[in-house]
Amino acid sequence: MHGDHHELIPAPRGLDVRDPSPGHVSLDEDTTLDAGPGTEGVARWLRSELGAATGFPFPPGSGRRGIRLRVAPEVEETYGPEGYRLSTAGSDDASAVVVEGGSAAGVFWGVQTLRQLLGPDAYRKAPVARDRRGWDLPPLTVEDGPRFGWRGLMLDVARHFLPKDDVLRQLDLLAAHKLNVFHFHLTDDQGWRVEIRRHPRLTGTGAWRARTKWGHRASPLWNDTPHGGFYTQDDIREIVAYAAERHITVVPEIDIPGHSQAAIAAYPELGNTDVVDTDALAVWDTWGVNPNVLAPTDATLRFYEGVFEEILDLFPSTFVHVGGDECPKDQWKKSPTAQARIRELGLADENELQSWFIRHFDRWLAHRGRRLIGWDEILEGGLAPGAAVSSWRGYAGGVTAAEAGHDVVMCPEQQVYLDHRQAPGEDEPMPIGYVRTLEDVYRFEPVPPGLSPEAAAHILGTQANVWTEVMENRDRVDYQVFPRLAAFAEVAWSALPASAERDFTDFERRMTVHYRRLDALGVRYRPPAGPLPWQQRPGVLGRPIEGAPPIV
């Protein structure tokens, strides 16, 4: 298990390194690529990415020293549709490398493992000088498949916009870590980021703010450069197609009924006009929980049905995320319109009014063959049967939902919010939340002990969340996400022992090579020794929380 070749992250289920006496297999100019039915997209990816790094053409054909890609039902039976078996220089001398997957996705993850086996230079965009030994592979067999079907990263582009190319790069980084869900948080109080053609002011007005709070909301500092941006519908189609080529599902999030000031700034009639002058609202320039929420009117429902119609046209994902968190009820309590609606619907209170709002879209989405997913607050007034829950406030919401028969994605903020700081001390940039080290993330366990087997079966998987209030650009996102995403990816993919028994020393050993992969990819991660001077943000106020995070 030593040397670059076996430093796989996430760790595979089975790795058998055979006697190297026959020598290594090398890829070279003559290596062919034999793509079986269903693997054409994987072959296209391999030719493009490994072709760039090696300079080899990988022509189609079944030559003696080729790479063979196959979908194999027997692999699916053992390791599931995303499982794979990769063997090099086996008894079948016709091929140097055979990758068999339970589906095209399994073949794709197998090819990601192949890329790791080829060493960090396989992550470059053009060949670097190598000795004559070429691209060596040891004789080995890897048998592998994921623990969870939902292995996600949520990226908030509402607080700070990331240009399209940065989003595509993020998808490449997910694929390199065998993550398969990209939760795209597209709307919030501070910006609306997706073009909706029937409501052009959502981006015309709602995609831009005049200035931005610099640091935590208690900070006295401002960045006075106007901030904004949005993705056109064709940008979104490109992002979704790019993700699909990498076997990643893009789950869009349109936040309702809270987190909606950007939409209200664009269309004031969406707000509670009977208690607040919504015409005076601008796209919000600071952080925190915002009191300006949507009015519970038929006109608001129709407006958002129009939004979701366009969203469904752009995103083929079965799941559509509707937010549903942090919706203060103060305006509804004062609003005659909202109170009349509560009486008319026979609801108990404002919590049930929010539940009515969410249930409306749950039925609306189900009628169109989709499934609603929302943050765990959507449980508070009762939840429709098909809805799923992202458990963020801790494990408790997920446990409640799973015991009630709802599907759950575990993403507790105390453990896997990557905006939380990575170390104590003054050097961490704009420190937010609890200290979550690389080891802390490595010891995160998505399925809480004591869950009944029936409930545990409802845990679809897990997700790390990246909220960008204090991440103003791609470099800051890189710093917060990496290297911790590598530890998270292993938690989501690998069949690890119980938290305390995990071999973090071995993970750190494998990380020494993985840092070189990240270097080749141009990822500006947090170095193990701490932030470099240009990664620090001295004197900008954060919101550090002391002590160990609670398990709640």
Coordinates of C-alpha atoms in Angstrom, one line a residue:
M1 CA 0.0 0.0 0.0
H2 CA 3.0 2.4 -0.4
G3 CA 4.0 4.8 -3.2
D4 CA 1.9 7.1 -5.2
H5 CA 0.0 4.4 -6.9
H6 CA -2.1 3.2 -4.0
E7 CA -2.9 6.5 -2.3
L8 CA -6.5 6.3 -3.3
I9 CA -9.1 8.8 -1.8
P10 CA -11.8 7.9 -1.1
A11 CA -10.5 4.5 0.1
P12 CA -11.8 1.6 -2.0
R13 CA -13.5 -1.4 -0.6
G14 CA -11.0 -3.8 -1.9
L15 CA -7.4 -3.3 -3.2
D16 CA -5.3 -6.3 -4.3
V17 CA -1.8 -5.4 -5.4
R18 CA -0.3 -8.4 -7.1
D19 CA 3.3 -9.6 -7.5
P20 CA 5.0 -7.0 -9.6
S21 CA 7.5 -9.5 -11.2
P22 CA 5.9 -9.3 -14.6
G23 CA 6.7 -5.5 -14.4
H24 CA 4.5 -2.5 -14.7
V25 CA 2.0 -1.7 -17.4
S26 CA 2.6 1.6 -19.1
L27 CA 0.2 3.8 -21.1
D28 CA 1.8 5.3 -24.2
E29 CA 1.1 6.7 -27.7
D30 CA -0.2 3.3 -28.8
T31 CA -2.6 2.7 -26.0
T32 CA -6.1 2.2 -27.5
L33 CA -9.5 2.8 -25.9
D34 CA -12.2 0.2 -26.3
A35 CA -15.5 1.6 -25.1
G36 CA -18.3 -0.9 -24.7
P37 CA -22.0 0.0 -25.1
G38 CA -23.1 2.7 -22.7
T39 CA -19.5 3.9 -21.9
E40 CA -19.1 6.3 -24.8
G41 CA -19.5 9.4 -22.6
V42 CA -16.8 8.0 -20.2
A43 CA -14.5 7.4 -23.1
R44 CA -15.1 11.0 -24.3
W45 CA -14.2 12.3 -20.8
L46 CA -11.1 10.0 -20.6
R47 CA -9.8 11.0 -24.0
S48 CA -10.3 14.7 -23.2
E49 CA -8.8 14.8 -19.6
L50 CA -6.2 12.0 -19.7
G51 CA -5.4 12.9 -23.3
A52 CA -4.6 16.4 -22.2
A53 CA -2.4 15.3 -19.3
T54 CA -0.5 12.5 -21.2
G55 CA -0.5 13.9 -24.7
F56 CA -1.8 10.5 -25.9
P57 CA -4.6 10.2 -28.5
F58 CA -6.2 7.0 -27.1
P59 CA -7.6 5.9 -30.5
P60 CA -10.6 3.6 -30.5
G61 CA -9.8 -0.1 -30.9
S62 CA -9.1 -3.2 -28.9
G63 CA -5.3 -3.2 -29.2
R64 CA -3.0 -5.3 -27.0
R65 CA -2.1 -2.5 -24.6
G66 CA -5.5 -0.9 -24.5
I67 CA -7.9 0.4 -21.9
R68 CA -11.2 -1.4 -22.0
L69 CA -14.5 0.1 -20.6
R70 CA -17.5 -2.1 -20.0
V71 CA -20.9 -2.0 -18.2
A72 CA -21.0 -5.4 -16.3
P73 CA -24.2 -6.7 -14.7
E74 CA -22.2 -8.9 -12.3
V75 CA -20.5 -5.8 -10.9
E76 CA -23.9 -4.1 -10.3
E77 CA -25.1 -7.2 -8.5
T78 CA -22.1 -7.0 -6.1
Y79 CA -21.4 -3.3 -5.7
G80 CA -24.5 -1.5 -7.1
P81 CA -24.9 0.7 -10.2
E82 CA -22.1 3.0 -9.1
G83 CA -19.7 0.2 -8.3
Y84 CA -16.7 -0.8 -10.4
R85 CA -13.9 -3.3 -10.8
L86 CA -10.6 -2.0 -12.2
S87 CA -7.7 -4.4 -13.0
T88 CA -4.4 -3.7 -14.6
A89 CA -2.1 -6.2 -16.5
G90 CA -4.3 -9.1 -15.5
S91 CA -4.3 -12.6 -16.9
D92 CA -6.1 -11.1 -19.9
D93 CA -3.0 -9.7 -21.6
A94 CA -5.1 -8.3 -24.4
S95 CA -5.7 -5.2 -22.3
A96 CA -3.5 -3.2 -20.0
V97 CA -6.5 -1.8 -18.0
V98 CA -10.0 -3.1 -17.7
V99 CA -12.7 -1.0 -16.0
E100 CA -16.0 -2.6 -15.5
G101 CA -18.9 -0.8 -13.9
G102 CA -22.4 -1.5 -12.6
S103 CA -23.5 1.2 -14.9
A104 CA -21.9 4.0 -16.9
A105 CA -21.5 5.9 -13.6
G106 CA -19.6 3.0 -12.1
V107 CA -17.3 3.0 -15.1
F108 CA -16.8 6.7 -14.7
W109 CA -15.8 6.4 -11.0
G110 CA -13.5 3.5 -12.0
V111 CA -11.8 5.9 -14.4
Q112 CA -11.4 8.4 -11.6
T113 CA -9.5 5.8 -9.7
L114 CA -7.4 5.1 -12.8
R115 CA -6.5 8.7 -12.9
Q116 CA -5.4 8.7 -9.3
L117 CA -3.2 5.6 -10.0
L118 CA -1.4 7.5 -12.7
G119 CA -0.1 10.0 -10.3
P120 CA -0.6 13.8 -9.7
D121 CA 0.5 14.8 -13.2
A122 CA -2.6 13.0 -14.6
Y123 CA -4.5 16.1 -13.3
R124 CA -2.7 18.6 -15.5
K125 CA -4.1 20.2 -18.6
A126 CA -0.9 19.5 -20.7
P127 CA 1.9 17.0 -20.4
V128 CA 4.9 17.8 -18.3
A129 CA 8.3 16.3 -19.0
R130 CA 8.6 12.7 -17.8
D131 CA 11.3 10.1 -18.0
R132 CA 11.1 7.3 -20.5
R133 CA 9.2 5.1 -18.0
G134 CA 6.0 6.8 -19.2
W135 CA 2.7 6.4 -17.3
D136 CA 3.2 3.3 -15.2
L137 CA 0.5 1.3 -13.5
P138 CA 1.2 -1.5 -11.0
P139 CA -0.5 -4.9 -11.4
L140 CA -3.5 -4.6 -9.1
T141 CA -7.3 -5.0 -8.8
V142 CA -9.6 -2.5 -7.2
E143 CA -13.2 -3.5 -6.3
D144 CA -15.3 -0.7 -5.1
G145 CA -18.7 0.8 -4.6
P146 CA -20.2 3.7 -2.6
R147 CA -21.8 3.5 0.8
F148 CA -24.3 6.3 0.0
G149 CA -26.2 7.1 -3.2
W150 CA -26.3 10.9 -2.3
R151 CA -22.8 12.3 -1.9
G152 CA -23.3 16.0 -2.2
L153 CA -21.9 19.5 -2.0
M154 CA -24.1 22.5 -1.7
L155 CA -22.7 25.7 -3.1
D156 CA -24.4 29.1 -2.3
V157 CA -23.9 31.4 -5.2
A158 CA -26.5 33.9 -3.9
R159 CA -24.3 35.6 -1.2
H160 CA -21.3 35.7 -3.5
F161 CA -21.7 35.0 -7.2
L162 CA -19.3 32.5 -8.8
P163 CA -18.9 32.9 -12.5
K164 CA -20.0 30.0 -14.7
D165 CA -16.4 28.7 -15.4
D166 CA -15.8 28.5 -11.6
V167 CA -19.0 26.4 -11.3
L168 CA -17.8 24.0 -14.1
R169 CA -14.5 23.7 -12.3
Q170 CA -16.3 22.9 -9.0
L171 CA -18.1 20.1 -10.9
D172 CA -14.7 18.7 -12.0
L173 CA -13.5 18.8 -8.4
L174 CA -16.6 16.9 -7.2
A175 CA -16.1 14.3 -9.9
A176 CA -12.4 13.8 -8.9
H177 CA -13.7 13.0 -5.4
K178 CA -16.5 10.7 -6.6
L179 CA -19.2 13.1 -5.3
N180 CA -22.4 12.9 -7.4
V181 CA -24.8 15.6 -6.2
F182 CA -24.3 19.4 -6.7
H183 CA -26.9 21.3 -4.7
F184 CA -27.1 24.7 -6.4
H185 CA -28.4 27.4 -4.0
L186 CA -29.5 30.0 -6.6
T187 CA -31.7 32.5 -4.7
D188 CA -31.5 34.4 -1.4
D189 CA -32.0 37.9 0.1
Q190 CA -28.7 39.0 -1.3
G191 CA -29.2 38.0 -4.9
W192 CA -31.2 36.0 -7.5
R193 CA -28.9 34.1 -9.8
V194 CA -31.0 32.3 -12.5
E195 CA -32.7 33.9 -15.5
I196 CA -36.5 33.5 -15.4
R197 CA -37.8 34.7 -18.7
R198 CA -41.3 35.5 -17.7
H199 CA -40.1 37.5 -14.7
P200 CA -37.1 39.4 -16.1
R201 CA -36.7 41.8 -13.1
L202 CA -35.7 38.8 -10.9
T203 CA -32.3 39.1 -12.5
G204 CA -32.6 42.7 -13.9
T205 CA -33.0 44.1 -10.4
G206 CA -32.6 41.1 -8.1
A207 CA -29.1 39.9 -9.3
W208 CA -27.3 43.0 -8.1
R209 CA -26.6 44.7 -4.8
A210 CA -25.1 48.1 -4.2
R211 CA -22.6 47.1 -1.6
T212 CA -21.7 44.1 0.6
K213 CA -21.0 43.6 4.3
W214 CA -17.3 42.6 4.7
G215 CA -17.1 39.9 7.3
H216 CA -19.8 38.9 9.8
R217 CA -22.9 41.1 10.1
A218 CA -21.4 42.6 13.3
S219 CA -18.4 43.8 11.4
P220 CA -18.2 47.6 10.8
L221 CA -16.6 47.1 7.3
W222 CA -18.3 47.3 3.9
N223 CA -17.1 46.5 0.4
D224 CA -18.6 49.4 -1.6
T225 CA -18.2 47.7 -5.1
P226 CA -21.6 46.7 -6.4
H227 CA -21.8 42.9 -6.5
G228 CA -23.8 40.5 -8.6
G229 CA -24.2 38.2 -11.6
F230 CA -26.6 35.5 -12.8
Y231 CA -26.6 32.5 -15.1
T232 CA -28.6 32.7 -18.3
Q233 CA -30.8 29.7 -19.1
D234 CA -28.2 28.5 -21.6
D235 CA -25.5 28.8 -18.9
I236 CA -27.6 26.6 -16.7
R237 CA -28.2 24.1 -19.5
E238 CA -24.4 24.0 -20.0
I239 CA -23.8 23.5 -16.3
V240 CA -26.4 20.7 -16.1
A241 CA -25.0 18.9 -19.2
Y242 CA -21.4 19.3 -17.9
A243 CA -22.5 17.7 -14.6
A244 CA -24.4 14.9 -16.4
E245 CA -21.3 14.0 -18.4
R246 CA -19.6 13.5 -14.9
H247 CA -22.6 11.6 -13.5
I248 CA -23.4 14.4 -11.1
T249 CA -27.1 15.5 -10.5
V250 CA -27.6 19.2 -10.1
V251 CA -30.4 19.9 -7.6
P252 CA -31.6 23.5 -7.9
E253 CA -32.7 25.5 -4.8
I254 CA -35.2 28.3 -5.1
D255 CA -35.9 29.5 -1.5
I256 CA -39.5 30.1 -0.3
P257 CA -41.1 31.6 1.7
G258 CA -38.2 33.2 3.6
H259 CA -34.8 34.2 2.2
S260 CA -36.7 36.2 -0.5
Q261 CA -35.8 39.8 -0.3
A262 CA -34.0 39.9 -3.7
A263 CA -37.3 38.7 -5.3
I264 CA -39.4 41.2 -3.3
A265 CA -37.0 44.0 -4.3
A266 CA -37.6 43.0 -8.0
Y267 CA -41.4 42.5 -7.6
P268 CA -42.6 44.4 -4.4
E269 CA -46.1 42.8 -4.7
L270 CA -44.6 39.5 -3.6
G271 CA -44.0 40.9 0.0
N272 CA -46.3 41.7 2.8
T273 CA -47.4 45.0 1.4
D274 CA -50.0 45.5 4.1
V275 CA -47.4 45.7 6.9
V276 CA -44.2 46.9 5.2
D277 CA -43.4 49.3 2.3
T278 CA -42.0 46.7 0.0
D279 CA -41.4 49.4 -2.7
A280 CA -38.6 50.7 -0.5
L281 CA -36.8 47.3 -0.3
A282 CA -33.5 46.8 -2.2
V283 CA -31.5 43.6 -2.6
W284 CA -30.1 43.0 0.9
D285 CA -26.5 44.0 1.4
T286 CA -25.8 42.3 4.8
W287 CA -26.1 38.9 6.4
G288 CA -28.4 37.1 8.9
V289 CA -32.0 36.1 9.0
N290 CA -34.2 38.6 7.1
P291 CA -37.7 39.5 8.3
N292 CA -39.0 40.2 4.7
V293 CA -40.8 37.1 3.6
L294 CA -43.3 36.2 0.9
A295 CA -46.9 37.1 1.3
P296 CA -49.2 34.0 1.5
T297 CA -51.4 35.1 -1.4
D298 CA -52.6 33.3 -4.5
A299 CA -50.7 35.8 -6.6
T300 CA -47.4 34.8 -4.9
L301 CA -48.2 31.1 -5.5
R302 CA -48.9 31.8 -9.2
F303 CA -45.7 33.8 -9.5
Y304 CA -43.6 31.0 -8.1
E305 CA -45.4 28.3 -10.1
G306 CA -44.1 30.3 -13.1
V307 CA -40.6 30.3 -11.7
F308 CA -40.7 26.6 -11.0
E309 CA -42.0 25.8 -14.5
E310 CA -38.9 27.3 -16.0
I311 CA -36.7 25.6 -13.3
L312 CA -38.1 22.2 -14.2
D313 CA -37.4 22.9 -17.9
L314 CA -33.7 23.6 -17.0
F315 CA -33.0 20.9 -14.4
P316 CA -34.0 17.2 -15.0
S317 CA -33.2 16.3 -11.3
T318 CA -36.0 14.4 -9.6
F319 CA -35.5 16.5 -6.5
V320 CA -36.2 20.2 -6.4
H321 CA -35.1 22.1 -3.3
V322 CA -37.4 24.8 -2.0
G323 CA -35.4 26.1 1.0
G324 CA -38.1 26.5 3.6
D325 CA -35.7 27.5 6.4
E326 CA -35.4 30.6 8.6
C327 CA -38.7 32.1 7.8
P328 CA -39.5 34.7 10.5
K329 CA -43.3 34.9 11.1
D330 CA -43.4 38.5 12.5
Q331 CA -44.9 40.1 9.3
W332 CA -47.5 37.3 9.0
K333 CA -48.5 37.9 12.6
K334 CA -49.2 41.6 11.8
S335 CA -50.6 41.1 8.3
P336 CA -54.4 41.2 8.0
T337 CA -54.0 39.3 4.7
A338 CA -52.0 36.5 6.3
Q339 CA -54.3 36.3 9.2
A340 CA -57.3 36.1 6.9
R341 CA -55.6 33.2 5.0
I342 CA -55.0 31.3 8.3
R343 CA -58.6 31.6 9.2
E344 CA -59.8 30.8 5.7
L345 CA -57.7 27.6 5.6
G346 CA -58.6 26.6 9.2
L347 CA -54.9 26.6 10.2
A348 CA -53.7 26.7 13.8
D349 CA -50.9 29.4 13.4
E350 CA -48.2 30.9 11.3
N351 CA -46.1 27.7 11.4
E352 CA -49.0 25.8 9.7
L353 CA -49.2 28.7 7.2
Q354 CA -45.6 28.0 6.2
S355 CA -46.4 24.3 6.0
W356 CA -49.4 25.2 3.7
F357 CA -47.0 27.1 1.4
I358 CA -44.5 24.2 1.2
R359 CA -47.3 21.6 0.8
H360 CA -48.7 23.5 -2.1
F361 CA -45.4 23.2 -4.0
D362 CA -45.0 19.6 -2.8
R363 CA -48.3 18.7 -4.6
W364 CA -47.4 20.9 -7.5
L365 CA -44.0 19.2 -8.0
A366 CA -45.4 15.7 -7.4
H367 CA -48.0 16.3 -10.1
R368 CA -45.1 16.9 -12.5
G369 CA -43.1 13.8 -11.5
R370 CA -40.7 15.6 -9.2
R371 CA -40.0 15.5 -5.5
L372 CA -39.7 18.3 -3.1
I373 CA -36.8 18.5 -0.7
G374 CA -36.3 21.3 1.9
W375 CA -34.4 22.2 5.0
D376 CA -35.6 20.5 8.2
E377 CA -37.9 23.5 9.2
I378 CA -40.4 22.1 6.7
L379 CA -41.2 19.5 9.3
E380 CA -42.6 22.0 11.7
G381 CA -46.2 22.2 10.5
G382 CA -46.4 18.6 9.2
L383 CA -45.0 17.3 5.9
A384 CA -46.4 15.8 2.8
P385 CA -45.6 12.1 2.3
G386 CA -43.3 12.3 -0.7
A387 CA -41.2 15.2 0.6
A388 CA -37.6 14.7 1.6
V389 CA -35.6 16.7 4.2
S390 CA -32.1 18.2 4.3
S391 CA -31.2 17.9 8.0
W392 CA -29.0 21.0 8.7
R393 CA -29.8 22.2 12.3
G394 CA -28.2 18.9 13.6
Y395 CA -29.2 15.3 13.3
A396 CA -32.6 15.7 15.1
G397 CA -34.7 16.9 12.2
G398 CA -33.3 14.0 10.0
V399 CA -34.0 11.5 12.7
T400 CA -37.6 12.7 13.1
A401 CA -38.1 12.7 9.4
A402 CA -36.5 9.2 8.8
E403 CA -38.5 7.7 11.7
A404 CA -41.7 9.2 10.0
G405 CA -40.8 7.5 6.7
H406 CA -39.3 10.5 4.9
D407 CA -36.1 10.4 2.9
V408 CA -33.2 12.4 4.5
V409 CA -29.9 13.9 3.4
M410 CA -27.7 14.5 6.5
C411 CA -25.9 17.8 6.5
P412 CA -25.7 18.9 10.1
E413 CA -24.1 22.4 10.4
Q414 CA -22.1 21.5 13.5
Q415 CA -20.2 18.9 11.6
V416 CA -20.2 19.6 7.8
Y417 CA -20.7 23.3 7.2
L418 CA -17.5 24.1 5.4
D419 CA -17.9 27.8 6.0
H420 CA -17.0 26.9 9.7
R421 CA -13.3 27.6 10.6
Q422 CA -10.6 25.0 10.2
A423 CA -8.5 25.8 13.2
P424 CA -8.5 28.1 16.3
G425 CA -6.4 31.2 16.3
E426 CA -6.2 34.6 14.7
D427 CA -5.0 33.6 11.3
E428 CA -8.2 31.9 10.0
P429 CA -9.9 34.3 7.6
M430 CA -13.1 35.7 9.0
P431 CA -13.6 32.8 11.4
I432 CA -17.2 31.4 11.5
G433 CA -18.7 28.8 13.8
Y434 CA -17.0 25.8 15.4
V435 CA -13.5 24.5 14.7
R436 CA -13.9 21.7 12.2
T437 CA -10.5 20.2 11.4
L438 CA -9.7 17.8 8.6
E439 CA -9.8 15.0 11.2
D440 CA -13.1 16.2 12.6
V441 CA -14.7 16.0 9.2
Y442 CA -13.0 12.5 8.7
R443 CA -14.8 11.3 11.9
F444 CA -18.2 12.6 10.9
E445 CA -20.8 9.8 10.8
P446 CA -23.9 10.5 8.7
V447 CA -26.1 7.8 10.3
P448 CA -26.6 8.6 14.0
P449 CA -26.5 5.5 16.3
G450 CA -29.8 4.3 17.7
L451 CA -31.7 4.8 14.4
S452 CA -34.0 1.9 13.7
P453 CA -32.9 -0.1 10.6
E454 CA -36.2 1.0 8.8
A455 CA -35.4 4.6 9.5
A456 CA -31.7 4.2 8.6
A457 CA -32.8 3.0 5.2
H458 CA -34.3 6.5 4.6
I459 CA -31.0 8.2 4.8
L460 CA -30.2 8.8 1.2
G461 CA -26.7 10.1 2.1
T462 CA -24.9 13.1 3.1
Q463 CA -23.8 16.5 1.9
A464 CA -21.3 19.2 2.9
N465 CA -22.6 22.8 2.7
V466 CA -20.7 25.9 1.6
W467 CA -22.4 29.2 2.5
T468 CA -20.5 32.1 1.0
E469 CA -21.2 35.1 3.1
V470 CA -17.5 35.4 3.9
M471 CA -16.2 33.8 0.7
E472 CA -15.9 36.6 -1.8
N473 CA -14.3 34.6 -4.7
R474 CA -13.1 31.2 -5.9
D475 CA -9.9 31.3 -3.9
R476 CA -11.8 31.8 -0.6
V477 CA -14.2 28.9 -1.6
D478 CA -11.2 26.7 -2.4
Y479 CA -9.6 27.5 1.0
Q480 CA -12.8 26.6 3.0
V481 CA -13.7 23.5 0.9
F482 CA -10.3 21.9 0.6
P483 CA -8.7 19.8 1.9
R484 CA -11.8 19.0 4.0
L485 CA -13.9 17.9 1.0
A486 CA -11.5 15.0 0.5
A487 CA -12.2 13.7 4.1
F488 CA -15.9 14.3 3.5
A489 CA -15.8 12.4 0.2
E490 CA -14.3 9.4 2.0
V491 CA -17.0 9.5 4.6
A492 CA -19.7 9.6 1.9
W493 CA -18.1 6.8 -0.3
S494 CA -16.1 4.4 1.8
A495 CA -17.4 1.8 4.2
L496 CA -15.5 3.2 7.2
P497 CA -15.5 1.8 10.7
A498 CA -17.1 3.7 13.6
S499 CA -16.0 7.3 14.0
A500 CA -13.5 6.8 16.8
E501 CA -11.9 3.7 15.1
R502 CA -11.2 5.4 11.8
D503 CA -7.5 5.4 10.8
F504 CA -6.8 9.1 10.4
T505 CA -3.1 8.6 10.3
D506 CA -3.4 6.5 7.2
F507 CA -5.8 9.1 5.7
E508 CA -3.2 11.8 6.4
R509 CA -0.5 9.6 4.7
R510 CA -2.7 9.3 1.6
M511 CA -3.4 13.0 1.7
T512 CA 0.3 13.8 1.1
V513 CA -0.1 12.6 -2.5
H514 CA -3.6 14.0 -2.7
Y515 CA -2.3 17.5 -2.0
R516 CA -0.1 17.1 -5.1
R517 CA -3.2 16.2 -7.1
L518 CA -4.9 19.4 -5.8
D519 CA -1.8 21.4 -6.7
A520 CA -2.0 20.0 -10.2
L521 CA -5.6 21.0 -10.4
G522 CA -4.8 24.5 -9.1
V523 CA -6.8 24.3 -6.0
R524 CA -5.9 26.9 -3.4
Y525 CA -6.5 24.8 -0.3
R526 CA -5.7 25.5 3.3
P527 CA -2.1 24.1 3.8
P528 CA -1.8 21.6 6.7
A529 CA 0.5 24.1 8.5
G530 CA -2.1 26.9 8.3
P531 CA -3.0 29.7 6.0
L532 CA -0.5 31.5 3.8
P533 CA -0.3 35.2 4.3
W534 CA -2.5 36.0 1.3
Q535 CA -5.1 33.6 2.6
Q536 CA -5.6 35.5 5.8
R537 CA -8.0 38.3 6.3
P538 CA -6.6 40.1 9.4
G539 CA -8.9 42.3 11.3
V540 CA -12.1 41.3 9.6
L541 CA -14.7 40.2 12.2
G542 CA -16.1 36.7 12.0
R543 CA -18.3 34.7 14.4
P544 CA -16.2 32.0 16.0
I545 CA -18.0 29.7 18.5
E546 CA -15.9 28.1 21.2
G547 CA -15.9 24.5 22.3
A548 CA -16.8 21.2 20.7
P549 CA -19.9 21.3 18.5
P550 CA -22.9 19.6 20.1
I551 CA -24.4 16.4 18.6
V552 CA -28.0 17.6 18.4

